[in-house]
Amino acid sequence: MAIVKMKKVSIIALQSEKEQLVKRLQKFGGLHVIDLEEWITEDQNKDLLIDSETDKVNQLEAELSQVKFSYDFISKYDKTKKKMFAQKIQVSEKDYYENLNEKQKTNDIYEQCRAIDTKFAELKNAETKINNLIQQLEPWKSLNTKLDSIKNTRNVNIMLGFILTKYVEEFKDAIYNSGAEVNIEEISTDKENTYILLMNHNSAEDKVSTVQKQFSWTKVAFNDLTGTAEENIARLRNESSSINVEKEELTKKAEKLVQYKEFLEILHDVLANERDKNAVVTNFAKTEKSFIIHGWVPEKQASALTAALQEITDRFWIQYEDPNEDEEFPVLLDNPVVVKPLEMITEQYSLPNSRAIDPNLIMTPFFVMFFGMMVSDAGYGIVLAISTAIALIVLKPQGGMGKMLGLLCLGGISTFIWGAMFGGWFGVNLRPLWFNPLDNPLKMLIFCLILGVIQLYVGIGLQAYKNIRAGKYLDAIFDQGLWYLFLSGLMMMALPQVAVIGKYMAIGGAIGLIATQGRSEKGIIKKLINGVLSLYNVTGFLGDVLSYSRLFALGLATGVIGTVVNAMSSMLGGSFFGNILMVFFMIFGHTFNIAINVLGAYVHSSRLQYVEFFGKFFEGDGKPFVPFRTLSKYTK
Amino acid sequence: MNIVDLMNSNGLYLAFLGSAIAAGLAGIGSAIGVGIVGQAAAGVVTEDPSKFGRTLLLQALPGTQGIYGLLIAFLIWTKIGVFGEAVEITMQQGLMFLMVGIPIGLVGFISAIYQGKAAAAGCSIIAKRPEELAKGMVYAAMVETYAVLALLASFLMLNGIRL
């Protein structure tokens, strides 16, 4: 339906004009180039050579990664606030390509960024070392001896070390009791350890070291340091602050580079497109003097493609073909503005097959209606519709974000309508336009199930349409027509006025199904068995219909939670502060309710489409249409 | 007070028990479910903090059972007059209220846990292929179906109680 018809296009042109032609094709932006592997195989076209510009692509990749590095680096120092939906930079085509010649500038910027980055890493390293050393020295601050003078004399061993504080007394006792000649001086104590200066006579070395081992003494040595611990700490602090100064200077340097940010953004796009231009060539085949492209182009753009090529040269050959009966072509969807947001829902499931039906148009009213019924509060609908509409108008978001906002806006409008129908306004029940589901739940439930039956019938109808389109008229009658008859009959039996007709319709349908559903089997018995078994599908249909009861249940949840919020916050009211608190609580509660229910409505409406509706007819696995075109991240 | 009077008037306790089952059990389930997803989500976010929003969507999913439970509890309270005039409730009616709480309480309890597990698995979809988030959400929503049906069952039962 709304799957765009494609033409298969073959182009043969001269190597000498390849560069210009490729450039023009990229600007044209409507040609999906077919992978070479698909049409050059061992038995087909094997005489053709494969074109490629690998060297150029690699070189451009390298430049691009430089630009990316510089850009990421600079972005860290860009203090201007990031906008959520940044406007793209406008660049004229001439300026655009001139950027390609700025290799020197790019390289300079890259080198500068690199240098600053490396220097930063070095400084950080040095700083860590200094901080570690300071930490080690800290406990010895009160030691007045110069660190370089703490070494063994001829008869006396002097050492620094620490043990766990809780063992200090035991440690001392053990050493004194061992009879060794020692002097123990506690320098300082922190949460865990006690730091000790220990002197002992040479003769006592063995005894002391045994005790030390016993209490896991950790030896400390400051080999390269001169002066006292305190002097050293002061010196290191000095060094640290000079590192900080250096860092600040570097930061300033880096911040100066921020002015190149825009240049890098443009360059990024230019290089990326150049790379694409050279990469696409990989899917061209060539002979000595010519090259060949196979691709897909939307039917409507075919003549524009020829015209675009003619702008460059008239020495080329082009041919358009319709795809074969069984040939898959890339899928491009074309839908009205209102339906566009729904494409997101379908694409999340799977892109429809090129030969299948695009469900978006038919799905839209159902999805939007279900969404509204599940949230079903007119007040919430207004909030949702207006806020998303403002976002759409002011920010003009592209792509997925735009589709999402569009979807929520449609959902908001529908929510408003259904909320008014059922009389829910911010959790307060006003006079409903139709009826209040809380007062008449059965009516509501039946209404939901009827909607379900309608959507399922549409689904079955689409399958029938597909069969008819493919010329399988009998399949349409047997597989879908008889089911219509049977199911409608069953449902009519529930209504007294038409119960009799319903009974005969159901019986007729059932007999028809028993007779036809086993038709692909061999042998009369197998045919019959399969026919009878097929009637069990009615339980599947029943399950599908009952699944639509969620419309009611989720709508109920929104309304009642809204009431709960109102009831609880009005309990707070009364005093002045109570009233303020009440307002806050109401705003918070209703915001929460909107958020959780919009999420629920989105997920559950999607599920109804995916499981119940798509299950009846949908064929996915379409390959997306990816045209060769100018892509831009920052520019336009 | 003789035994007949007792039988006739003390249904209020049972009604409260019913609402406690609805809000309590479903709430426990949601708490467990949301917690399970939170653990998985935190793992994904350590790798890539920009995925916070998406994981949060998945984490919200098993939270609905608790809301459904509270909803039924609230409707029970409204009906037995907790907020307004007290209503006389017999033992039989009280038992009915008790049973009203059971579908959403039990199904909410179990389904929230399993929905949490499904959503936690969905977090690994976000880790590897963030564009397929919707599929992860649908897997989790499949579990929720039964909580929705239980909510409906509880609601219709409640609606059928005549005072």
Coordinates of C-alpha atoms in Angstrom, one line a residue, chain A residues 85-87 388-399 401-402 405:
Chain A
F85 CA 18.1 19.7 19.8
A86 CA 21.1 21.6 18.3
Q87 CA 20.5 23.5 15.2
T388 CA 4.2 17.5 22.9
A389 CA 2.8 19.9 20.3
I390 CA 4.8 22.8 21.7
A391 CA 7.9 20.6 21.7
L392 CA 7.2 19.6 18.1
I393 CA 6.7 23.2 16.9
V394 CA 9.5 24.9 18.9
L395 CA 12.3 22.2 18.7
K396 CA 11.4 20.6 15.3
P397 CA 13.1 17.4 16.3
Q398 CA 14.0 15.0 13.5
G399 CA 14.0 11.3 13.2
M401 CA 12.5 11.8 18.6
G402 CA 10.1 13.6 16.2
L405 CA 6.6 13.2 20.0

